[in-house]
């Protein structure tokens, strides 16, 4: 039980709080919103009225430093008769003015100062409050700094307890610290009392060794919360920090977003984004994120500043800025459909009618599948929408997630003629639909250079993703010569290999229970589980055609079509004599056409057979340079492979 606290150390140090910088427009707008409850636009209107009536200096200035020639005493002298700040003004004139702090000299107008004495009855309530602040701020800039004593106490909160193991009584407790301040000289806070030290910050006078009884011990449970909405004053400060707008344009910008219903002004002058404002920003981020970030506008402002300093040419800056915004405008117009989709989802009953489908990688909540054209996935929590291929339908995909963004993968099934990649499955019926997995986020935001928007997992360049082209690719496509032939991992037992660039598909290894494309660096131990049909010099790549090897498994319950009825075989689906007959012959021809074409000239003959290299597949007869008829290609090529290829010597080979 705690019985007392004992002071262990007391440290005191005198500190100062600096007087404010001279008043510029941004600070006036910030204070008008936070302290006076006036919008930035209205603050400027009142300040301009005070200026035109001669009560204050020009209110549009970025300078926060008085010029060396500025007559501070004269500006202070006419405030001496005031019943509000006359005592402060007269005291400074008698004791001497303090040198103001040096702020930013923007080279425009001097800081905002009072020019003529006024009363509340002359100005009215609202204008008087702003005028009163300007006068008090001016007096504070030439007043002394605030001086205070910073005190820190270190104390022991202890008592007697019982040891958990021995049961013996011993001293237990904890060290704590407390800090506080005591006023030495109020300085400028006489003019601005709201910036002074609060009464709760003063600590009692204690010395080392002092003991005080403990009246109560409480442990409070709290939890963190999300940050609050920005106030107008905070927004003004951030705009100044990031270089967005000027003293003249900042209030206009804030007034515009209020009038256009992008934000609403809540209690405490906090700016709450509306649904329209949120959707607008999401649309900009989806189409061109730079348009919603501060850097672009700040760079324009920086270039304008260089023009003012004579360090940049006006015409060059103008042409450069116009060119950038013209290009961005045309790009935005070309991709405006993305904004239309977001607007439609947010301001129509489509979002309510969609059905939960797969999880969002950002909030882990279920996204809704909206089937109405254009179909998309929409996350009500985040407010984001993700486009899908046109045509076809969407299904869940084995509860797998993208390793990049953690969005759940979905399976897109394209119907005949659908945009999901309706394919020609040779030997399997024309017009059969193609299915492929995709990550909703990567489909709309390509994660790697070289990928295009609208590509699914079969085109992903992720080095280790089990759904990408590096894990499923067998060889180059023989039809388009640019795509890769990939295994469709969910097409079994009627296995299909599809090109990720063109509609070509190949059926192979019908009724196999499992089919796997071996990785580029497959371990030798993985090969030893079954019959290995290619040379072991490169364990996962065919030495003849450089295609990736495949691992084919058939169920033990049915007869295996492999050699010796083995249930398992590893080899090249094009060159291995045990596997190539199980691939449809028309597609085999397409694969053969993708390999190099050789032309041979008669130079030697061995045992009555023309000597040919193992890599020869399609092009010309070895002896006569005549084209091999398609009808003879397959029956000529397979026995050639089964024979292990021919031998050759002194032959001229041109590719």
Short mmCIF file of N, CA and C in Angstrom, two decimals, residues 308-365:
data_model
loop_
_atom_site.label_atom_id
_atom_site.label_comp_id
_atom_site.label_asym_id
_atom_site.label_seq_id
_atom_site.Cartn_x
_atom_site.Cartn_y
_atom_site.Cartn_z
N UNK A 308 9.93 36.86 -60.28
CA UNK A 308 9.96 38.10 -59.52
C UNK A 308 11.37 38.50 -59.13
N UNK A 309 12.24 37.49 -58.91
CA UNK A 309 13.63 37.78 -58.53
C UNK A 309 14.52 37.99 -59.74
N UNK A 310 13.96 37.86 -60.94
CA UNK A 310 14.76 38.04 -62.15
C UNK A 310 15.63 36.85 -62.49
N UNK A 311 15.33 35.68 -61.90
CA UNK A 311 16.15 34.50 -62.13
C UNK A 311 15.54 33.54 -63.14
N UNK A 312 14.36 33.85 -63.66
CA UNK A 312 13.71 32.99 -64.66
C UNK A 312 13.01 33.88 -65.67
N UNK A 313 12.89 33.38 -66.89
CA UNK A 313 12.24 34.12 -67.97
C UNK A 313 10.73 33.87 -67.95
N UNK A 314 9.97 34.95 -68.01
CA UNK A 314 8.52 34.85 -67.91
C UNK A 314 7.95 33.96 -69.01
N UNK A 315 8.34 34.17 -70.26
CA UNK A 315 7.78 33.41 -71.37
C UNK A 315 8.11 31.93 -71.27
N UNK A 316 9.33 31.61 -70.85
CA UNK A 316 9.73 30.20 -70.72
C UNK A 316 8.91 29.50 -69.64
N UNK A 317 8.74 30.17 -68.51
CA UNK A 317 7.95 29.57 -67.42
C UNK A 317 6.50 29.39 -67.85
N UNK A 318 5.95 30.41 -68.54
CA UNK A 318 4.56 30.34 -68.99
C UNK A 318 4.36 29.19 -69.98
N UNK A 319 5.24 29.08 -70.97
CA UNK A 319 5.10 28.02 -71.97
C UNK A 319 5.25 26.64 -71.33
N UNK A 320 6.19 26.52 -70.40
CA UNK A 320 6.41 25.24 -69.74
C UNK A 320 5.18 24.83 -68.92
N UNK A 321 4.62 25.77 -68.15
CA UNK A 321 3.45 25.46 -67.33
C UNK A 321 2.24 25.12 -68.19
N UNK A 322 2.02 25.88 -69.27
CA UNK A 322 0.90 25.60 -70.14
C UNK A 322 1.03 24.24 -70.81
N UNK A 323 2.24 23.88 -71.19
CA UNK A 323 2.46 22.58 -71.83
C UNK A 323 2.15 21.43 -70.86
N UNK A 324 2.61 21.57 -69.61
CA UNK A 324 2.35 20.51 -68.62
C UNK A 324 0.85 20.35 -68.39
N UNK A 325 0.16 21.46 -68.14
CA UNK A 325 -1.27 21.38 -67.84
C UNK A 325 -2.08 20.96 -69.06
N UNK A 326 -1.63 21.31 -70.24
CA UNK A 326 -2.33 20.87 -71.45
C UNK A 326 -2.24 19.36 -71.59
N UNK A 327 -1.03 18.81 -71.39
CA UNK A 327 -0.87 17.36 -71.47
C UNK A 327 -1.69 16.64 -70.40
N UNK A 328 -1.68 17.18 -69.19
CA UNK A 328 -2.44 16.55 -68.11
C UNK A 328 -3.94 16.64 -68.38
N UNK A 329 -4.37 17.74 -68.96
CA UNK A 329 -5.79 17.88 -69.28
C UNK A 329 -6.22 16.83 -70.29
N UNK A 330 -5.46 16.67 -71.35
CA UNK A 330 -5.82 15.68 -72.38
C UNK A 330 -5.77 14.26 -71.81
N UNK A 331 -4.78 13.97 -70.97
CA UNK A 331 -4.71 12.64 -70.36
C UNK A 331 -5.91 12.40 -69.45
N UNK A 332 -6.30 13.44 -68.71
CA UNK A 332 -7.44 13.30 -67.80
C UNK A 332 -8.73 13.06 -68.59
N UNK A 333 -8.89 13.78 -69.70
CA UNK A 333 -10.09 13.61 -70.52
C UNK A 333 -10.13 12.20 -71.10
N UNK A 334 -9.00 11.67 -71.52
CA UNK A 334 -8.95 10.33 -72.08
C UNK A 334 -9.32 9.26 -71.05
N UNK A 335 -9.07 9.54 -69.79
CA UNK A 335 -9.33 8.56 -68.73
C UNK A 335 -10.46 8.99 -67.81
N UNK A 336 -11.34 9.87 -68.30
CA UNK A 336 -12.41 10.40 -67.46
C UNK A 336 -13.40 9.31 -67.05
N UNK A 337 -13.40 8.18 -67.76
CA UNK A 337 -14.33 7.10 -67.41
C UNK A 337 -14.11 6.62 -65.98
N UNK A 338 -12.85 6.67 -65.51
CA UNK A 338 -12.59 6.27 -64.13
C UNK A 338 -13.29 7.17 -63.13
N UNK A 339 -13.33 8.47 -63.41
CA UNK A 339 -14.06 9.40 -62.54
C UNK A 339 -15.56 9.15 -62.63
N UNK A 340 -16.05 8.87 -63.83
CA UNK A 340 -17.49 8.59 -63.99
C UNK A 340 -17.91 7.38 -63.18
N UNK A 341 -17.07 6.35 -63.17
CA UNK A 341 -17.40 5.15 -62.41
C UNK A 341 -17.50 5.46 -60.93
N UNK A 342 -16.55 6.24 -60.41
CA UNK A 342 -16.58 6.58 -58.99
C UNK A 342 -17.83 7.40 -58.65
N UNK A 343 -18.15 8.36 -59.50
CA UNK A 343 -19.34 9.18 -59.26
C UNK A 343 -20.60 8.32 -59.29
N UNK A 344 -20.66 7.40 -60.25
CA UNK A 344 -21.84 6.56 -60.38
C UNK A 344 -22.01 5.66 -59.17
N UNK A 345 -20.91 5.11 -58.69
CA UNK A 345 -20.98 4.22 -57.54
C UNK A 345 -21.39 4.98 -56.28
N UNK A 346 -20.88 6.19 -56.12
CA UNK A 346 -21.10 6.94 -54.88
C UNK A 346 -22.44 7.64 -54.83
N UNK A 347 -22.99 8.01 -55.98
CA UNK A 347 -24.21 8.81 -55.98
C UNK A 347 -25.35 8.13 -56.73
N UNK A 348 -25.35 6.79 -56.71
CA UNK A 348 -26.44 6.01 -57.28
C UNK A 348 -26.65 4.78 -56.41
N UNK A 349 -27.76 4.07 -56.58
CA UNK A 349 -28.02 2.89 -55.75
C UNK A 349 -27.19 1.68 -56.12
N UNK A 350 -26.23 1.82 -57.07
CA UNK A 350 -25.44 0.67 -57.48
C UNK A 350 -24.64 0.09 -56.32
N UNK A 351 -24.03 0.98 -55.50
CA UNK A 351 -23.21 0.50 -54.40
C UNK A 351 -24.04 -0.31 -53.41
N UNK A 352 -25.30 0.13 -53.21
CA UNK A 352 -26.15 -0.60 -52.27
C UNK A 352 -26.59 -1.94 -52.85
N UNK A 353 -26.69 -2.03 -54.18
CA UNK A 353 -27.16 -3.27 -54.79
C UNK A 353 -26.05 -4.29 -55.00
N UNK A 354 -24.80 -3.86 -54.93
CA UNK A 354 -23.71 -4.81 -55.11
C UNK A 354 -23.64 -5.83 -53.99
N UNK A 355 -23.04 -6.97 -54.28
CA UNK A 355 -22.93 -8.04 -53.30
C UNK A 355 -21.49 -8.16 -52.80
N UNK A 356 -21.29 -8.39 -51.50
CA UNK A 356 -19.93 -8.58 -50.97
C UNK A 356 -19.23 -9.72 -51.69
N UNK A 357 -17.97 -9.48 -52.05
CA UNK A 357 -17.28 -10.49 -52.87
C UNK A 357 -15.91 -10.87 -52.32
N UNK A 358 -14.97 -9.94 -52.32
CA UNK A 358 -13.60 -10.23 -51.88
C UNK A 358 -13.10 -9.08 -51.03
N UNK A 359 -12.02 -9.32 -50.28
CA UNK A 359 -11.55 -8.34 -49.30
C UNK A 359 -10.65 -7.28 -49.95
N UNK A 360 -10.81 -6.07 -49.45
CA UNK A 360 -9.95 -4.95 -49.84
C UNK A 360 -8.61 -5.08 -49.11
N UNK A 361 -7.53 -4.81 -49.81
CA UNK A 361 -6.21 -4.92 -49.19
C UNK A 361 -5.87 -3.77 -48.26
N UNK A 362 -6.65 -2.68 -48.30
CA UNK A 362 -6.37 -1.52 -47.46
C UNK A 362 -7.07 -1.61 -46.11
N UNK A 363 -8.37 -1.90 -46.13
CA UNK A 363 -9.15 -1.91 -44.88
C UNK A 363 -9.54 -3.31 -44.44
N UNK A 364 -9.30 -4.32 -45.29
CA UNK A 364 -9.63 -5.71 -45.00
C UNK A 364 -11.13 -5.94 -44.89
N UNK A 365 -11.94 -5.01 -45.37
CA UNK A 365 -13.39 -5.20 -45.43
C UNK A 365 -13.76 -5.77 -46.81
#
